[in-house]
Amino acid sequence: MKDTLKHQGLRQQLVKTIKAKGIEDIKVLEAIGKIPRHLFMDSGFLDHAYQDKAFPIAADQTISQPYTVAFQTELLQIKKDDKVLEIGTGSGYQTAVLCIMGAKVYSIERQHELYKKTSKFLPKLGYRAKKLIFGDGYIGLEAEAPFDGIIVTAGAPFVPKALLGQLKVGGRLVIPIGTDTQTMTMFIRKGPKDFEKHEFGEFRFVPLLENKN
Ligand code: SAH
């Protein structure tokens, strides 16, 4: 598990690239600049780790494109000690970004292989999520609700009602909605039954699948 000067140099290039694409939040850029993304990928893709692209990980899933991770994180407006729920732990890269920004992170993954692998891997690098959960993101995590932020890292065919219900008033749900391509969407909870909806550009994610257990 090495992080060499070469990796660090490539990472600074990546930060420049996503900045040029419009990411402004300095804390998000710092997180991308610090996290050794190459260690979250299978060895066959190490050379690609600092390109601004999604890549395959285990169980036919992907590690999200760094720009997408940055875009979603920027929308969440994380403050230290915010309670954040992530749906789709995957490689744990997005989880690490949230941890390094000081959030208390709960993350759900439905593929057991990825859940197991990432549960072992993240603490080794020093990223300590509050809890990693093997389960179905459609139902969220009622036991720990309400959350300051909820981030969905897979394409959702519709907005799971449970997730809206688990937001604090003032909290934000960032979720890509659609089947073939997804519209990045943010809901801000303004009151118990009052949600403000904002739409951003088109993105492409692996699908948020119904629970297979
Ligand atoms: N944040 C991850 C993205 C992984 S891709 C990363 O950067 O590596 C999306 C992930 O969502 C996959 O790991 C997939 O298995 C998971 N997923 C799909 N449907 C899910 C569901 N219903 N509940 C929880 N996780 C789900």
PDB file of C-alpha atoms and ligand atoms in Angstrom:
ATOM      1  CA  MET A   1       0.000   0.000   0.000  1.00  0.00           C
ATOM      2  CA  LYS A   2       2.291   2.697  -1.251  1.00  0.00           C
ATOM      3  CA  ASP A   3       1.629   6.336  -1.968  1.00  0.00           C
ATOM      4  CA  THR A   4       4.645   7.651  -3.874  1.00  0.00           C
ATOM      5  CA  LEU A   5       5.638  11.161  -4.969  1.00  0.00           C
ATOM      6  CA  LYS A   6       4.539  10.183  -8.455  1.00  0.00           C
ATOM      7  CA  HIS A   7       1.050   9.362  -7.187  1.00  0.00           C
ATOM      8  CA  GLN A   8       0.935  12.627  -5.274  1.00  0.00           C
ATOM      9  CA  GLY A   9       1.948  14.567  -8.373  1.00  0.00           C
ATOM     10  CA  LEU A  10      -0.704  12.869 -10.506  1.00  0.00           C
ATOM     11  CA  ARG A  11      -3.258  13.633  -7.788  1.00  0.00           C
ATOM     12  CA  GLN A  12      -2.492  17.350  -7.889  1.00  0.00           C
ATOM     13  CA  GLN A  13      -3.055  17.228 -11.652  1.00  0.00           C
ATOM     14  CA  LEU A  14      -6.411  15.591 -11.017  1.00  0.00           C
ATOM     15  CA  VAL A  15      -7.324  18.363  -8.562  1.00  0.00           C
ATOM     16  CA  LYS A  16      -6.510  20.926 -11.277  1.00  0.00           C
ATOM     17  CA  THR A  17      -8.661  19.052 -13.770  1.00  0.00           C
ATOM     18  CA  ILE A  18     -11.766  18.947 -11.582  1.00  0.00           C
ATOM     19  CA  LYS A  19     -11.235  22.565 -10.546  1.00  0.00           C
ATOM     20  CA  ALA A  20     -11.175  23.508 -14.232  1.00  0.00           C
ATOM     21  CA  LYS A  21     -14.467  21.622 -14.630  1.00  0.00           C
ATOM     22  CA  GLY A  22     -16.070  23.908 -12.033  1.00  0.00           C
ATOM     23  CA  ILE A  23     -15.548  22.469  -8.539  1.00  0.00           C
ATOM     24  CA  GLU A  24     -14.881  25.385  -6.169  1.00  0.00           C
ATOM     25  CA  ASP A  25     -15.228  24.062  -2.608  1.00  0.00           C
ATOM     26  CA  ILE A  26     -11.701  24.142  -1.223  1.00  0.00           C
ATOM     27  CA  LYS A  27     -12.397  21.386   1.311  1.00  0.00           C
ATOM     28  CA  VAL A  28     -13.614  19.065  -1.427  1.00  0.00           C
ATOM     29  CA  LEU A  29     -10.544  19.821  -3.562  1.00  0.00           C
ATOM     30  CA  GLU A  30      -8.274  19.203  -0.576  1.00  0.00           C
ATOM     31  CA  ALA A  31      -9.927  15.852   0.089  1.00  0.00           C
ATOM     32  CA  ILE A  32      -9.407  14.744  -3.533  1.00  0.00           C
ATOM     33  CA  GLY A  33      -5.808  15.962  -3.248  1.00  0.00           C
ATOM     34  CA  LYS A  34      -5.167  13.880  -0.150  1.00  0.00           C
ATOM     35  CA  ILE A  35      -6.880  10.531  -0.767  1.00  0.00           C
ATOM     36  CA  PRO A  36      -4.775   7.884  -2.541  1.00  0.00           C
ATOM     37  CA  ARG A  37      -7.402   6.826  -5.085  1.00  0.00           C
ATOM     38  CA  HIS A  38      -5.080   4.252  -6.658  1.00  0.00           C
ATOM     39  CA  LEU A  39      -5.329   2.164  -3.481  1.00  0.00           C
ATOM     40  CA  PHE A  40      -9.127   1.897  -3.911  1.00  0.00           C
ATOM     41  CA  MET A  41      -8.749   0.208  -7.284  1.00  0.00           C
ATOM     42  CA  ASP A  42      -7.783  -3.247  -8.495  1.00  0.00           C
ATOM     43  CA  SER A  43      -4.146  -3.495  -9.491  1.00  0.00           C
ATOM     44  CA  GLY A  44      -4.961  -3.759 -13.199  1.00  0.00           C
ATOM     45  CA  PHE A  45      -6.188  -0.181 -13.174  1.00  0.00           C
ATOM     46  CA  LEU A  46      -3.488   1.478 -11.079  1.00  0.00           C
ATOM     47  CA  ASP A  47      -2.168   3.435 -14.037  1.00  0.00           C
ATOM     48  CA  HIS A  48      -5.611   4.923 -14.576  1.00  0.00           C
ATOM     49  CA  ALA A  49      -6.301   5.959 -10.994  1.00  0.00           C
ATOM     50  CA  TYR A  50      -5.712   9.663 -11.517  1.00  0.00           C
ATOM     51  CA  GLN A  51      -7.662  10.052 -14.718  1.00  0.00           C
ATOM     52  CA  ASP A  52     -11.003  11.734 -14.202  1.00  0.00           C
ATOM     53  CA  LYS A  53     -12.928   8.577 -15.053  1.00  0.00           C
ATOM     54  CA  ALA A  54     -15.002   5.860 -13.418  1.00  0.00           C
ATOM     55  CA  PHE A  55     -13.406   2.387 -13.356  1.00  0.00           C
ATOM     56  CA  PRO A  56     -14.577  -1.153 -12.657  1.00  0.00           C
ATOM     57  CA  ILE A  57     -14.246  -2.575  -9.134  1.00  0.00           C
ATOM     58  CA  ALA A  58     -15.420  -5.970  -7.826  1.00  0.00           C
ATOM     59  CA  ALA A  59     -18.968  -7.342  -8.237  1.00  0.00           C
ATOM     60  CA  ASP A  60     -19.532  -5.520 -11.575  1.00  0.00           C
ATOM     61  CA  GLN A  61     -19.614  -2.147  -9.844  1.00  0.00           C
ATOM     62  CA  THR A  62     -17.586   1.010 -10.402  1.00  0.00           C
ATOM     63  CA  ILE A  63     -15.554   3.538  -8.476  1.00  0.00           C
ATOM     64  CA  SER A  64     -17.207   6.840  -9.394  1.00  0.00           C
ATOM     65  CA  GLN A  65     -15.507   9.481 -11.507  1.00  0.00           C
ATOM     66  CA  PRO A  66     -13.627  11.955  -9.252  1.00  0.00           C
ATOM     67  CA  TYR A  67     -15.508  14.919 -10.767  1.00  0.00           C
ATOM     68  CA  THR A  68     -18.821  13.250  -9.920  1.00  0.00           C
ATOM     69  CA  VAL A  69     -17.681  12.517  -6.356  1.00  0.00           C
ATOM     70  CA  ALA A  70     -16.603  16.151  -5.992  1.00  0.00           C
ATOM     71  CA  PHE A  71     -19.828  17.475  -7.545  1.00  0.00           C
ATOM     72  CA  GLN A  72     -22.084  15.480  -5.231  1.00  0.00           C
ATOM     73  CA  THR A  73     -19.976  16.280  -2.167  1.00  0.00           C
ATOM     74  CA  GLU A  74     -19.992  19.996  -2.973  1.00  0.00           C
ATOM     75  CA  LEU A  75     -23.799  19.933  -3.133  1.00  0.00           C
ATOM     76  CA  LEU A  76     -23.966  18.373   0.342  1.00  0.00           C
ATOM     77  CA  GLN A  77     -22.102  21.343   1.914  1.00  0.00           C
ATOM     78  CA  ILE A  78     -20.550  19.186   4.627  1.00  0.00           C
ATOM     79  CA  LYS A  79     -19.687  20.787   7.947  1.00  0.00           C
ATOM     80  CA  LYS A  80     -17.562  19.084  10.596  1.00  0.00           C
ATOM     81  CA  ASP A  81     -19.547  16.525  12.624  1.00  0.00           C
ATOM     82  CA  ASP A  82     -22.464  16.469  10.173  1.00  0.00           C
ATOM     83  CA  LYS A  83     -24.231  13.137  10.186  1.00  0.00           C
ATOM     84  CA  VAL A  84     -24.167  11.793   6.633  1.00  0.00           C
ATOM     85  CA  LEU A  85     -25.716   8.671   5.112  1.00  0.00           C
ATOM     86  CA  GLU A  86     -24.182   7.251   1.947  1.00  0.00           C
ATOM     87  CA  ILE A  87     -26.035   4.721  -0.199  1.00  0.00           C
ATOM     88  CA  GLY A  88     -23.592   2.557  -2.192  1.00  0.00           C
ATOM     89  CA  THR A  89     -20.289   2.193  -0.315  1.00  0.00           C
ATOM     90  CA  GLY A  90     -18.604   0.453  -3.259  1.00  0.00           C
ATOM     91  CA  SER A  91     -14.839   0.957  -3.108  1.00  0.00           C
ATOM     92  CA  GLY A  92     -15.181   3.355  -0.161  1.00  0.00           C
ATOM     93  CA  TYR A  93     -13.629   6.271  -2.055  1.00  0.00           C
ATOM     94  CA  GLN A  94     -16.611   8.592  -1.578  1.00  0.00           C
ATOM     95  CA  THR A  95     -16.830   7.395   2.038  1.00  0.00           C
ATOM     96  CA  ALA A  96     -13.214   8.458   2.550  1.00  0.00           C
ATOM     97  CA  VAL A  97     -13.929  11.909   1.083  1.00  0.00           C
ATOM     98  CA  LEU A  98     -16.781  12.370   3.574  1.00  0.00           C
ATOM     99  CA  CYS A  99     -14.652  11.098   6.498  1.00  0.00           C
ATOM    100  CA  ILE A 100     -11.721  13.371   5.730  1.00  0.00           C
ATOM    101  CA  MET A 101     -14.104  16.344   5.651  1.00  0.00           C
ATOM    102  CA  GLY A 102     -15.095  15.563   9.235  1.00  0.00           C
ATOM    103  CA  ALA A 103     -18.515  14.012   8.664  1.00  0.00           C
ATOM    104  CA  LYS A 104     -19.891  11.181  10.781  1.00  0.00           C
ATOM    105  CA  VAL A 105     -20.475   8.699   8.007  1.00  0.00           C
ATOM    106  CA  TYR A 106     -22.927   5.810   7.784  1.00  0.00           C
ATOM    107  CA  SER A 107     -22.720   3.903   4.522  1.00  0.00           C
ATOM    108  CA  ILE A 108     -24.856   1.085   3.112  1.00  0.00           C
ATOM    109  CA  GLU A 109     -23.788  -1.460   0.474  1.00  0.00           C
ATOM    110  CA  ARG A 110     -25.912  -4.300  -0.918  1.00  0.00           C
ATOM    111  CA  GLN A 111     -23.092  -6.391  -2.434  1.00  0.00           C
ATOM    112  CA  HIS A 112     -21.657  -8.514   0.337  1.00  0.00           C
ATOM    113  CA  GLU A 113     -18.283  -8.907  -1.367  1.00  0.00           C
ATOM    114  CA  LEU A 114     -17.801  -5.132  -1.526  1.00  0.00           C
ATOM    115  CA  TYR A 115     -19.156  -4.596   1.981  1.00  0.00           C
ATOM    116  CA  LYS A 116     -16.607  -7.055   3.356  1.00  0.00           C
ATOM    117  CA  LYS A 117     -13.674  -5.813   1.325  1.00  0.00           C
ATOM    118  CA  THR A 118     -14.264  -2.125   2.038  1.00  0.00           C
ATOM    119  CA  SER A 119     -14.985  -2.701   5.751  1.00  0.00           C
ATOM    120  CA  LYS A 120     -11.490  -4.129   6.094  1.00  0.00           C
ATOM    121  CA  PHE A 121      -9.777  -1.701   3.781  1.00  0.00           C
ATOM    122  CA  LEU A 122     -10.974   1.741   4.965  1.00  0.00           C
ATOM    123  CA  PRO A 123      -9.697   1.495   8.577  1.00  0.00           C
ATOM    124  CA  LYS A 124      -6.320   0.335   7.251  1.00  0.00           C
ATOM    125  CA  LEU A 125      -5.971   3.699   5.540  1.00  0.00           C
ATOM    126  CA  GLY A 126      -7.201   5.500   8.653  1.00  0.00           C
ATOM    127  CA  TYR A 127     -10.684   6.412   7.396  1.00  0.00           C
ATOM    128  CA  ARG A 128     -13.156   5.619  10.148  1.00  0.00           C
ATOM    129  CA  ALA A 129     -16.779   5.647   9.167  1.00  0.00           C
ATOM    130  CA  LYS A 130     -19.217   5.510  12.106  1.00  0.00           C
ATOM    131  CA  LYS A 131     -20.793   2.445  10.579  1.00  0.00           C
ATOM    132  CA  LEU A 132     -20.658   0.431   7.352  1.00  0.00           C
ATOM    133  CA  ILE A 133     -23.818  -1.552   6.792  1.00  0.00           C
ATOM    134  CA  PHE A 134     -24.631  -4.530   4.574  1.00  0.00           C
ATOM    135  CA  GLY A 135     -28.188  -3.842   3.481  1.00  0.00           C
ATOM    136  CA  ASP A 136     -30.607  -2.127   1.154  1.00  0.00           C
ATOM    137  CA  GLY A 137     -30.229   1.570   0.573  1.00  0.00           C
ATOM    138  CA  TYR A 138     -33.846   1.988  -0.541  1.00  0.00           C
ATOM    139  CA  ILE A 139     -34.912   1.810   3.091  1.00  0.00           C
ATOM    140  CA  GLY A 140     -32.139   4.066   4.405  1.00  0.00           C
ATOM    141  CA  LEU A 141     -31.157   3.801   8.072  1.00  0.00           C
ATOM    142  CA  GLU A 142     -34.081   4.720  10.288  1.00  0.00           C
ATOM    143  CA  ALA A 143     -32.197   3.770  13.482  1.00  0.00           C
ATOM    144  CA  GLU A 144     -29.684   6.593  12.960  1.00  0.00           C
ATOM    145  CA  ALA A 145     -31.981   9.163  11.346  1.00  0.00           C
ATOM    146  CA  PRO A 146     -32.273  12.110  10.951  1.00  0.00           C
ATOM    147  CA  PHE A 147     -29.260  13.012   8.793  1.00  0.00           C
ATOM    148  CA  ASP A 148     -27.768  16.356   7.771  1.00  0.00           C
ATOM    149  CA  GLY A 149     -27.022  14.868   4.389  1.00  0.00           C
ATOM    150  CA  ILE A 150     -27.817  11.775   2.339  1.00  0.00           C
ATOM    151  CA  ILE A 151     -25.842  10.918  -0.792  1.00  0.00           C
ATOM    152  CA  VAL A 152     -26.837   8.198  -3.243  1.00  0.00           C
ATOM    153  CA  THR A 153     -23.980   6.950  -5.433  1.00  0.00           C
ATOM    154  CA  ALA A 154     -26.005   4.741  -7.793  1.00  0.00           C
ATOM    155  CA  GLY A 155     -28.671   5.700 -10.344  1.00  0.00           C
ATOM    156  CA  ALA A 156     -32.109   5.608  -8.719  1.00  0.00           C
ATOM    157  CA  PRO A 157     -35.172   4.945 -10.937  1.00  0.00           C
ATOM    158  CA  PHE A 158     -37.221   7.025  -8.468  1.00  0.00           C
ATOM    159  CA  VAL A 159     -36.667   8.843  -5.162  1.00  0.00           C
ATOM    160  CA  PRO A 160     -36.954   6.377  -2.264  1.00  0.00           C
ATOM    161  CA  LYS A 161     -39.523   7.906   0.123  1.00  0.00           C
ATOM    162  CA  ALA A 162     -37.667   6.617   3.186  1.00  0.00           C
ATOM    163  CA  LEU A 163     -34.628   8.740   2.327  1.00  0.00           C
ATOM    164  CA  LEU A 164     -36.612  11.983   2.206  1.00  0.00           C
ATOM    165  CA  GLY A 165     -38.148  11.066   5.562  1.00  0.00           C
ATOM    166  CA  GLN A 166     -34.717  10.553   7.153  1.00  0.00           C
ATOM    167  CA  LEU A 167     -33.474  14.098   6.448  1.00  0.00           C
ATOM    168  CA  LYS A 168     -33.243  16.759   9.141  1.00  0.00           C
ATOM    169  CA  VAL A 169     -35.068  19.978   8.435  1.00  0.00           C
ATOM    170  CA  GLY A 170     -32.399  21.917   6.520  1.00  0.00           C
ATOM    171  CA  GLY A 171     -30.797  18.639   5.395  1.00  0.00           C
ATOM    172  CA  ARG A 172     -29.963  17.718   1.806  1.00  0.00           C
ATOM    173  CA  LEU A 173     -30.486  14.590  -0.277  1.00  0.00           C
ATOM    174  CA  VAL A 174     -28.220  14.372  -3.334  1.00  0.00           C
ATOM    175  CA  ILE A 175     -29.411  11.677  -5.707  1.00  0.00           C
ATOM    176  CA  PRO A 176     -28.945  10.873  -9.408  1.00  0.00           C
ATOM    177  CA  ILE A 177     -32.388  10.023 -10.816  1.00  0.00           C
ATOM    178  CA  GLY A 178     -33.042   8.072 -14.004  1.00  0.00           C
ATOM    179  CA  THR A 179     -32.485   4.722 -15.662  1.00  0.00           C
ATOM    180  CA  ASP A 180     -30.227   5.063 -18.746  1.00  0.00           C
ATOM    181  CA  THR A 181     -28.732   8.378 -17.715  1.00  0.00           C
ATOM    182  CA  GLN A 182     -29.448  10.259 -14.516  1.00  0.00           C
ATOM    183  CA  THR A 183     -30.262  13.846 -13.658  1.00  0.00           C
ATOM    184  CA  MET A 184     -28.337  14.930 -10.576  1.00  0.00           C
ATOM    185  CA  THR A 185     -31.028  16.072  -8.173  1.00  0.00           C
ATOM    186  CA  MET A 186     -30.928  17.696  -4.762  1.00  0.00           C
ATOM    187  CA  PHE A 187     -33.803  17.924  -2.293  1.00  0.00           C
ATOM    188  CA  ILE A 188     -33.541  20.359   0.621  1.00  0.00           C
ATOM    189  CA  ARG A 189     -35.945  19.683   3.466  1.00  0.00           C
ATOM    190  CA  LYS A 190     -37.601  22.979   4.349  1.00  0.00           C
ATOM    191  CA  GLY A 191     -40.150  21.576   6.797  1.00  0.00           C
ATOM    192  CA  PRO A 192     -41.759  18.302   7.845  1.00  0.00           C
ATOM    193  CA  LYS A 193     -43.609  18.021   4.515  1.00  0.00           C
ATOM    194  CA  ASP A 194     -41.857  20.666   2.496  1.00  0.00           C
ATOM    195  CA  PHE A 195     -39.008  19.784   0.102  1.00  0.00           C
ATOM    196  CA  GLU A 196     -37.276  22.082  -2.366  1.00  0.00           C
ATOM    197  CA  LYS A 197     -36.049  20.355  -5.529  1.00  0.00           C
ATOM    198  CA  HIS A 198     -33.012  21.416  -7.580  1.00  0.00           C
ATOM    199  CA  GLU A 199     -31.815  19.737 -10.771  1.00  0.00           C
ATOM    200  CA  PHE A 200     -28.320  19.747 -12.213  1.00  0.00           C
ATOM    201  CA  GLY A 201     -26.754  18.105 -15.257  1.00  0.00           C
ATOM    202  CA  GLU A 202     -26.831  14.586 -16.657  1.00  0.00           C
ATOM    203  CA  PHE A 203     -24.583  11.893 -15.194  1.00  0.00           C
ATOM    204  CA  ARG A 204     -24.141   8.166 -15.678  1.00  0.00           C
ATOM    205  CA  PHE A 205     -24.182   5.699 -12.751  1.00  0.00           C
ATOM    206  CA  VAL A 206     -24.557   1.956 -12.189  1.00  0.00           C
ATOM    207  CA  PRO A 207     -28.158   1.236 -11.127  1.00  0.00           C
ATOM    208  CA  LEU A 208     -29.501   1.390  -7.584  1.00  0.00           C
ATOM    209  CA  LEU A 209     -30.883  -2.135  -7.361  1.00  0.00           C
ATOM    210  CA  GLU A 210     -33.680  -3.447  -5.180  1.00  0.00           C
ATOM    211  CA  ASN A 211     -32.491  -5.616  -2.330  1.00  0.00           C
ATOM    212  CA  LYS A 212     -31.510  -9.111  -3.400  1.00  0.00           C
ATOM    213  CA  ASN A 213     -31.435 -10.634   0.082  1.00  0.00           C
TER     214      ASN A 213
HETATM  215  N1  SAH B   1     -19.325   5.408  -3.797  1.00  0.00           N
HETATM  216  C1  SAH B   1     -18.850   4.295  -4.573  1.00  0.00           C
HETATM  217  C2  SAH B   1     -19.726   4.097  -5.797  1.00  0.00           C
HETATM  218  C3  SAH B   1     -19.894   2.669  -6.116  1.00  0.00           C
HETATM  219  S1  SAH B   1     -21.011   2.355  -7.439  1.00  0.00           S
HETATM  220  C4  SAH B   1     -17.409   4.462  -5.004  1.00  0.00           C
HETATM  221  O1  SAH B   1     -16.984   5.585  -5.267  1.00  0.00           O
HETATM  222  O2  SAH B   1     -16.697   3.457  -5.113  1.00  0.00           O
HETATM  223  C5  SAH B   1     -22.547   2.229  -6.588  1.00  0.00           C
HETATM  224  C6  SAH B   1     -22.634   1.219  -5.481  1.00  0.00           C
HETATM  225  O3  SAH B   1     -24.009   1.158  -5.050  1.00  0.00           O
HETATM  226  C7  SAH B   1     -22.240  -0.206  -5.858  1.00  0.00           C
HETATM  227  O4  SAH B   1     -21.252  -0.654  -4.990  1.00  0.00           O
HETATM  228  C8  SAH B   1     -23.544  -0.994  -5.703  1.00  0.00           C
HETATM  229  O5  SAH B   1     -23.344  -2.325  -5.277  1.00  0.00           O
HETATM  230  C9  SAH B   1     -24.272  -0.172  -4.659  1.00  0.00           C
HETATM  231  N2  SAH B   1     -25.726  -0.366  -4.633  1.00  0.00           N
HETATM  232  C10 SAH B   1     -26.569  -0.599  -5.658  1.00  0.00           C
HETATM  233  N3  SAH B   1     -27.832  -0.709  -5.227  1.00  0.00           N
HETATM  234  C11 SAH B   1     -27.806  -0.562  -3.865  1.00  0.00           C
HETATM  235  C12 SAH B   1     -28.800  -0.578  -2.824  1.00  0.00           C
HETATM  236  N4  SAH B   1     -30.088  -0.802  -3.086  1.00  0.00           N
HETATM  237  N5  SAH B   1     -28.386  -0.374  -1.557  1.00  0.00           N
HETATM  238  C13 SAH B   1     -27.071  -0.158  -1.261  1.00  0.00           C
HETATM  239  N6  SAH B   1     -26.097  -0.136  -2.194  1.00  0.00           N
HETATM  240  C14 SAH B   1     -26.450  -0.331  -3.494  1.00  0.00           C
END
